[in-house]
Amino acid sequence: MDVVQLLGANVRRRRKLAGMSQEALALESGLKRSYVSDLERGTRNPTVRALGRLAEALKVKPAVLLEEVQ
């Protein structure tokens, strides 16, 4: 799986596990909802800063968002 698609899938999975909407995650991370949506669909290349903000909002380490899920 492409790393951008992997990140998007992990963000979506973690967001849903946390019971958050895209809007709530965007608000918590200081990103736009459309950016979060694009990331989750794998259509936008994330910045390192965005990765950190998303991880903090989801209360996980950034590396967790890049791990292959078994």
A tleap script that builds the chain and sets N, CA, C and O, in Angstrom:
source leaprc.protein.ff14SB
mol = sequence {
  NMET ASP VAL VAL GLN LEU LEU GLY ALA ASN
  VAL ARG ARG ARG ARG LYS LEU ALA GLY MET
  SER GLN GLU ALA LEU ALA LEU GLU SER GLY
  LEU LYS ARG SER TYR VAL SER ASP LEU GLU
  ARG GLY THR ARG ASN PRO THR VAL ARG ALA
  LEU GLY ARG LEU ALA GLU ALA LEU LYS VAL
  LYS PRO ALA VAL LEU LEU GLU GLU VAL CGLN
}
set mol.1.N position { 0.857 -1.185 0.000 }
set mol.1.CA position { 0.000 0.000 0.000 }
set mol.1.C position { 0.894 1.236 0.000 }
set mol.1.O position { 1.912 1.282 0.689 }
set mol.2.N position { 0.501 2.223 -0.773 }
set mol.2.CA position { 1.173 3.512 -0.832 }
set mol.2.C position { 1.146 4.165 0.553 }
set mol.2.O position { 0.151 4.051 1.268 }
set mol.3.N position { 2.221 4.842 0.934 }
set mol.3.CA position { 2.317 5.429 2.276 }
set mol.3.C position { 1.237 6.496 2.503 }
set mol.3.O position { 0.748 6.641 3.623 }
set mol.4.N position { 0.863 7.240 1.466 }
set mol.4.CA position { -0.176 8.260 1.614 }
set mol.4.C position { -1.528 7.594 1.863 }
set mol.4.O position { -2.302 8.057 2.700 }
set mol.5.N position { -1.812 6.519 1.145 }
set mol.5.CA position { -3.058 5.785 1.360 }
set mol.5.C position { -3.064 5.110 2.725 }
set mol.5.O position { -4.097 5.060 3.391 }
set mol.6.N position { -1.915 4.594 3.139 }
set mol.6.CA position { -1.787 3.962 4.457 }
set mol.6.C position { -2.081 4.971 5.559 }
set mol.6.O position { -2.840 4.685 6.484 }
set mol.7.N position { -1.485 6.139 5.459 }
set mol.7.CA position { -1.732 7.186 6.452 }
set mol.7.C position { -3.219 7.534 6.493 }
set mol.7.O position { -3.810 7.639 7.568 }
set mol.8.N position { -3.816 7.711 5.323 }
set mol.8.CA position { -5.236 8.058 5.270 }
set mol.8.C position { -6.115 7.010 5.912 }
set mol.8.O position { -7.038 7.334 6.659 }
set mol.9.N position { -5.827 5.745 5.619 }
set mol.9.CA position { -6.615 4.654 6.200 }
set mol.9.C position { -6.452 4.620 7.717 }
set mol.9.O position { -7.418 4.384 8.442 }
set mol.10.N position { -5.243 4.854 8.192 }
set mol.10.CA position { -4.997 4.834 9.634 }
set mol.10.C position { -5.646 6.017 10.337 }
set mol.10.O position { -6.176 5.871 11.438 }
set mol.11.N position { -5.607 7.181 9.712 }
set mol.11.CA position { -6.264 8.353 10.303 }
set mol.11.C position { -7.766 8.087 10.408 }
set mol.11.O position { -8.370 8.343 11.450 }
set mol.12.N position { -8.366 7.580 9.343 }
set mol.12.CA position { -9.806 7.291 9.353 }
set mol.12.C position { -10.144 6.262 10.443 }
set mol.12.O position { -11.095 6.440 11.204 }
set mol.13.N position { -9.349 5.182 10.504 }
set mol.13.CA position { -9.608 4.129 11.492 }
set mol.13.C position { -9.491 4.676 12.912 }
set mol.13.O position { -10.362 4.431 13.747 }
set mol.14.N position { -8.422 5.414 13.184 }
set mol.14.CA position { -8.218 5.980 14.526 }
set mol.14.C position { -9.289 7.012 14.868 }
set mol.14.O position { -9.749 7.080 16.008 }
set mol.15.N position { -9.682 7.807 13.889 }
set mol.15.CA position { -10.720 8.817 14.114 }
set mol.15.C position { -12.034 8.146 14.494 }
set mol.15.O position { -12.712 8.574 15.428 }
set mol.16.N position { -12.385 7.098 13.768 }
set mol.16.CA position { -13.633 6.396 14.059 }
set mol.16.C position { -13.568 5.687 15.411 }
set mol.16.O position { -14.553 5.676 16.150 }
set mol.17.N position { -12.421 5.099 15.740 }
set mol.17.CA position { -12.253 4.466 17.058 }
set mol.17.C position { -12.419 5.488 18.182 }
set mol.17.O position { -12.916 5.166 19.262 }
set mol.18.N position { -11.998 6.719 17.913 }
set mol.18.CA position { -12.117 7.783 18.915 }
set mol.18.C position { -13.515 8.394 18.929 }
set mol.18.O position { -13.811 9.248 19.764 }
set mol.19.N position { -14.379 7.956 18.001 }
set mol.19.CA position { -15.734 8.482 17.942 }
set mol.19.C position { -15.802 9.924 17.470 }
set mol.19.O position { -16.694 10.674 17.865 }
set mol.20.N position { -14.854 10.309 16.620 }
set mol.20.CA position { -14.785 11.689 16.145 }
set mol.20.C position { -15.269 11.792 14.703 }
set mol.20.O position { -15.088 10.867 13.912 }
set mol.21.N position { -15.871 12.898 14.376 }
set mol.21.CA position { -16.204 13.212 12.991 }
set mol.21.C position { -14.978 13.863 12.353 }
set mol.21.O position { -14.038 14.243 13.051 }
set mol.22.N position { -14.992 13.987 11.044 }
set mol.22.CA position { -13.901 14.694 10.378 }
set mol.22.C position { -13.843 16.139 10.861 }
set mol.22.O position { -12.763 16.700 11.042 }
set mol.23.N position { -14.994 16.723 11.063 }
set mol.23.CA position { -15.067 18.107 11.537 }
set mol.23.C position { -14.420 18.243 12.917 }
set mol.23.O position { -13.661 19.181 13.161 }
set mol.24.N position { -14.722 17.305 13.813 }
set mol.24.CA position { -14.144 17.347 15.160 }
set mol.24.C position { -12.635 17.157 15.112 }
set mol.24.O position { -11.900 17.848 15.818 }
set mol.25.N position { -12.167 16.224 14.284 }
set mol.25.CA position { -10.726 16.005 14.157 }
set mol.25.C position { -10.050 17.244 13.579 }
set mol.25.O position { -8.980 17.642 14.038 }
set mol.26.N position { -10.666 17.847 12.585 }
set mol.26.CA position { -10.113 19.056 11.988 }
set mol.26.C position { -10.003 20.170 13.025 }
set mol.26.O position { -8.974 20.838 13.120 }
set mol.27.N position { -11.055 20.364 13.789 }
set mol.27.CA position { -11.064 21.399 14.822 }
set mol.27.C position { -9.981 21.132 15.862 }
set mol.27.O position { -9.238 22.040 16.237 }
set mol.28.N position { -9.893 19.897 16.325 }
set mol.28.CA position { -8.921 19.518 17.361 }
set mol.28.C position { -7.480 19.650 16.865 }
set mol.28.O position { -6.583 19.988 17.637 }
set mol.29.N position { -7.264 19.385 15.588 }
set mol.29.CA position { -5.900 19.403 15.049 }
set mol.29.C position { -5.513 20.745 14.422 }
set mol.29.O position { -4.350 20.958 14.077 }
set mol.30.N position { -6.482 21.643 14.275 }
set mol.30.CA position { -6.187 22.941 13.671 }
set mol.30.C position { -6.055 22.876 12.155 }
set mol.30.O position { -5.438 23.747 11.541 }
set mol.31.N position { -6.641 21.834 11.550 }
set mol.31.CA position { -6.610 21.673 10.098 }
set mol.31.C position { -8.016 21.886 9.543 }
set mol.31.O position { -8.996 21.877 10.288 }
set mol.32.N position { -8.103 22.075 8.236 }
set mol.32.CA position { -9.420 22.210 7.598 }
set mol.32.C position { -10.042 20.834 7.408 }
set mol.32.O position { -9.337 19.846 7.199 }
set mol.33.N position { -11.375 20.777 7.482 }
set mol.33.CA position { -12.067 19.510 7.295 }
set mol.33.C position { -11.799 18.936 5.918 }
set mol.33.O position { -11.656 17.723 5.768 }
set mol.34.N position { -11.731 19.783 4.922 }
set mol.34.CA position { -11.463 19.304 3.563 }
set mol.34.C position { -10.071 18.685 3.462 }
set mol.34.O position { -9.868 17.738 2.702 }
set mol.35.N position { -9.111 19.213 4.221 }
set mol.35.CA position { -7.755 18.646 4.241 }
set mol.35.C position { -7.785 17.253 4.869 }
set mol.35.O position { -7.170 16.320 4.353 }
set mol.36.N position { -8.498 17.120 5.980 }
set mol.36.CA position { -8.635 15.820 6.644 }
set mol.36.C position { -9.303 14.823 5.701 }
set mol.36.O position { -8.867 13.677 5.595 }
set mol.37.N position { -10.352 15.257 5.021 }
set mol.37.CA position { -11.049 14.400 4.070 }
set mol.37.C position { -10.117 13.946 2.956 }
set mol.37.O position { -10.079 12.764 2.616 }
set mol.38.N position { -9.366 14.882 2.389 }
set mol.38.CA position { -8.416 14.539 1.321 }
set mol.38.C position { -7.354 13.558 1.817 }
set mol.38.O position { -6.992 12.622 1.104 }
set mol.39.N position { -6.859 13.767 3.026 }
set mol.39.CA position { -5.861 12.847 3.595 }
set mol.39.C position { -6.436 11.447 3.751 }
set mol.39.O position { -5.793 10.460 3.391 }
set mol.40.N position { -7.633 11.365 4.283 }
set mol.40.CA position { -8.259 10.058 4.504 }
set mol.40.C position { -8.508 9.315 3.191 }
set mol.40.O position { -8.466 8.086 3.159 }
set mol.41.N position { -8.764 10.041 2.127 }
set mol.41.CA position { -8.979 9.410 0.827 }
set mol.41.C position { -7.666 9.132 0.096 }
set mol.41.O position { -7.655 8.487 -0.953 }
set mol.42.N position { -6.555 9.626 0.659 }
set mol.42.CA position { -5.259 9.392 0.041 }
set mol.42.C position { -5.000 10.243 -1.176 }
set mol.42.O position { -4.181 9.883 -2.022 }
set mol.43.N position { -5.688 11.375 -1.280 }
set mol.43.CA position { -5.523 12.234 -2.448 }
set mol.43.C position { -4.679 13.468 -2.165 }
set mol.43.O position { -4.492 14.299 -3.054 }
set mol.44.N position { -4.173 13.602 -0.963 }
set mol.44.CA position { -3.331 14.747 -0.612 }
set mol.44.C position { -2.101 14.252 0.125 }
set mol.44.O position { -2.191 13.395 1.004 }
set mol.45.N position { -0.959 14.799 -0.239 }
set mol.45.CA position { 0.281 14.455 0.453 }
set mol.45.C position { 0.336 15.229 1.760 }
set mol.45.O position { 0.268 16.458 1.749 }
set mol.46.N position { 0.457 14.537 2.879 }
set mol.46.CA position { 0.477 15.213 4.176 }
set mol.46.C position { 1.823 15.865 4.448 }
set mol.46.O position { 2.860 15.403 3.971 }
set mol.47.N position { 1.795 16.926 5.209 }
set mol.47.CA position { 3.030 17.529 5.684 }
set mol.47.C position { 3.411 16.860 7.004 }
set mol.47.O position { 2.582 16.218 7.650 }
set mol.48.N position { 4.655 17.016 7.385 }
set mol.48.CA position { 5.104 16.475 8.670 }
set mol.48.C position { 4.354 17.170 9.802 }
set mol.48.O position { 3.989 16.537 10.792 }
set mol.49.N position { 4.128 18.453 9.655 }
set mol.49.CA position { 3.386 19.215 10.676 }
set mol.49.C position { 1.959 18.674 10.818 }
set mol.49.O position { 1.463 18.515 11.934 }
set mol.50.N position { 1.301 18.393 9.691 }
set mol.50.CA position { -0.060 17.851 9.741 }
set mol.50.C position { -0.066 16.478 10.407 }
set mol.50.O position { -0.958 16.171 11.198 }
set mol.51.N position { 0.925 15.658 10.088 }
set mol.51.CA position { 1.035 14.337 10.710 }
set mol.51.C position { 1.118 14.484 12.232 }
set mol.51.O position { 0.437 13.767 12.966 }
set mol.52.N position { 1.939 15.400 12.694 }
set mol.52.CA position { 2.070 15.637 14.136 }
set mol.52.C position { 0.789 16.137 14.771 }
set mol.52.O position { 0.419 15.703 15.862 }
set mol.53.N position { 0.112 17.048 14.091 }
set mol.53.CA position { -1.139 17.599 14.629 }
set mol.53.C position { -2.228 16.538 14.699 }
set mol.53.O position { -2.972 16.465 15.677 }
set mol.54.N position { -2.317 15.719 13.660 }
set mol.54.CA position { -3.317 14.642 13.657 }
set mol.54.C position { -3.033 13.633 14.757 }
set mol.54.O position { -3.941 13.210 15.471 }
set mol.55.N position { -1.774 13.252 14.891 }
set mol.55.CA position { -1.397 12.284 15.929 }
set mol.55.C position { -1.734 12.834 17.316 }
set mol.55.O position { -2.261 12.114 18.165 }
set mol.56.N position { -1.430 14.094 17.536 }
set mol.56.CA position { -1.726 14.699 18.841 }
set mol.56.C position { -3.234 14.723 19.096 }
set mol.56.O position { -3.683 14.414 20.200 }
set mol.57.N position { -4.004 15.085 18.090 }
set mol.57.CA position { -5.462 15.137 18.232 }
set mol.57.C position { -6.055 13.754 18.476 }
set mol.57.O position { -7.052 13.608 19.184 }
set mol.58.N position { -5.424 12.736 17.877 }
set mol.58.CA position { -5.903 11.355 18.043 }
set mol.58.C position { -5.265 10.653 19.242 }
set mol.58.O position { -5.583 9.504 19.548 }
set mol.59.N position { -4.354 11.371 19.918 }
set mol.59.CA position { -3.685 10.864 21.124 }
set mol.59.C position { -2.876 9.585 20.846 }
set mol.59.O position { -2.925 8.619 21.608 }
set mol.60.N position { -2.134 9.613 19.735 }
set mol.60.CA position { -1.219 8.527 19.386 }
set mol.60.C position { 0.098 9.137 18.938 }
set mol.60.O position { 0.169 10.330 18.641 }
set mol.61.N position { 1.137 8.319 18.891 }
set mol.61.CA position { 2.415 8.773 18.366 }
set mol.61.C position { 2.314 8.841 16.840 }
set mol.61.O position { 1.608 8.030 16.240 }
set mol.62.N position { 2.998 9.779 16.209 }
set mol.62.CA position { 2.933 9.889 14.752 }
set mol.62.C position { 3.252 8.582 14.025 }
set mol.62.O position { 2.651 8.286 12.993 }
set mol.63.N position { 4.176 7.815 14.546 }
set mol.63.CA position { 4.557 6.550 13.901 }
set mol.63.C position { 3.381 5.579 13.791 }
set mol.63.O position { 3.324 4.774 12.862 }
set mol.64.N position { 2.451 5.655 14.731 }
set mol.64.CA position { 1.278 4.772 14.720 }
set mol.64.C position { 0.457 4.992 13.459 }
set mol.64.O position { -0.138 4.053 12.931 }
set mol.65.N position { 0.422 6.227 12.974 }
set mol.65.CA position { -0.373 6.545 11.791 }
set mol.65.C position { 0.295 6.050 10.501 }
set mol.65.O position { -0.309 6.099 9.430 }
set mol.66.N position { 1.532 5.579 10.606 }
set mol.66.CA position { 2.258 5.086 9.441 }
set mol.66.C position { 2.472 3.586 9.463 }
set mol.66.O position { 3.120 3.042 8.569 }
set mol.67.N position { 1.933 2.902 10.479 }
set mol.67.CA position { 2.127 1.463 10.621 }
set mol.67.C position { 1.146 0.680 9.761 }
set mol.67.O position { -0.017 1.059 9.618 }
set mol.68.N position { 1.638 -0.427 9.185 }
set mol.68.CA position { 0.750 -1.373 8.485 }
set mol.68.C position { -0.123 -2.065 9.523 }
set mol.68.O position { 0.370 -2.545 10.544 }
set mol.69.N position { -1.407 -2.112 9.257 }
set mol.69.CA position { -2.332 -2.795 10.156 }
set mol.69.C position { -2.452 -4.244 9.678 }
set mol.69.O position { -2.675 -4.502 8.495 }
set mol.70.N position { -2.306 -5.162 10.593 }
set mol.70.CA position { -2.357 -6.606 10.228 }
set mol.70.C position { -3.769 -7.088 10.167 }
set mol.70.O position { -4.009 -8.261 9.880 }
savepdb mol mol.pdb
quit
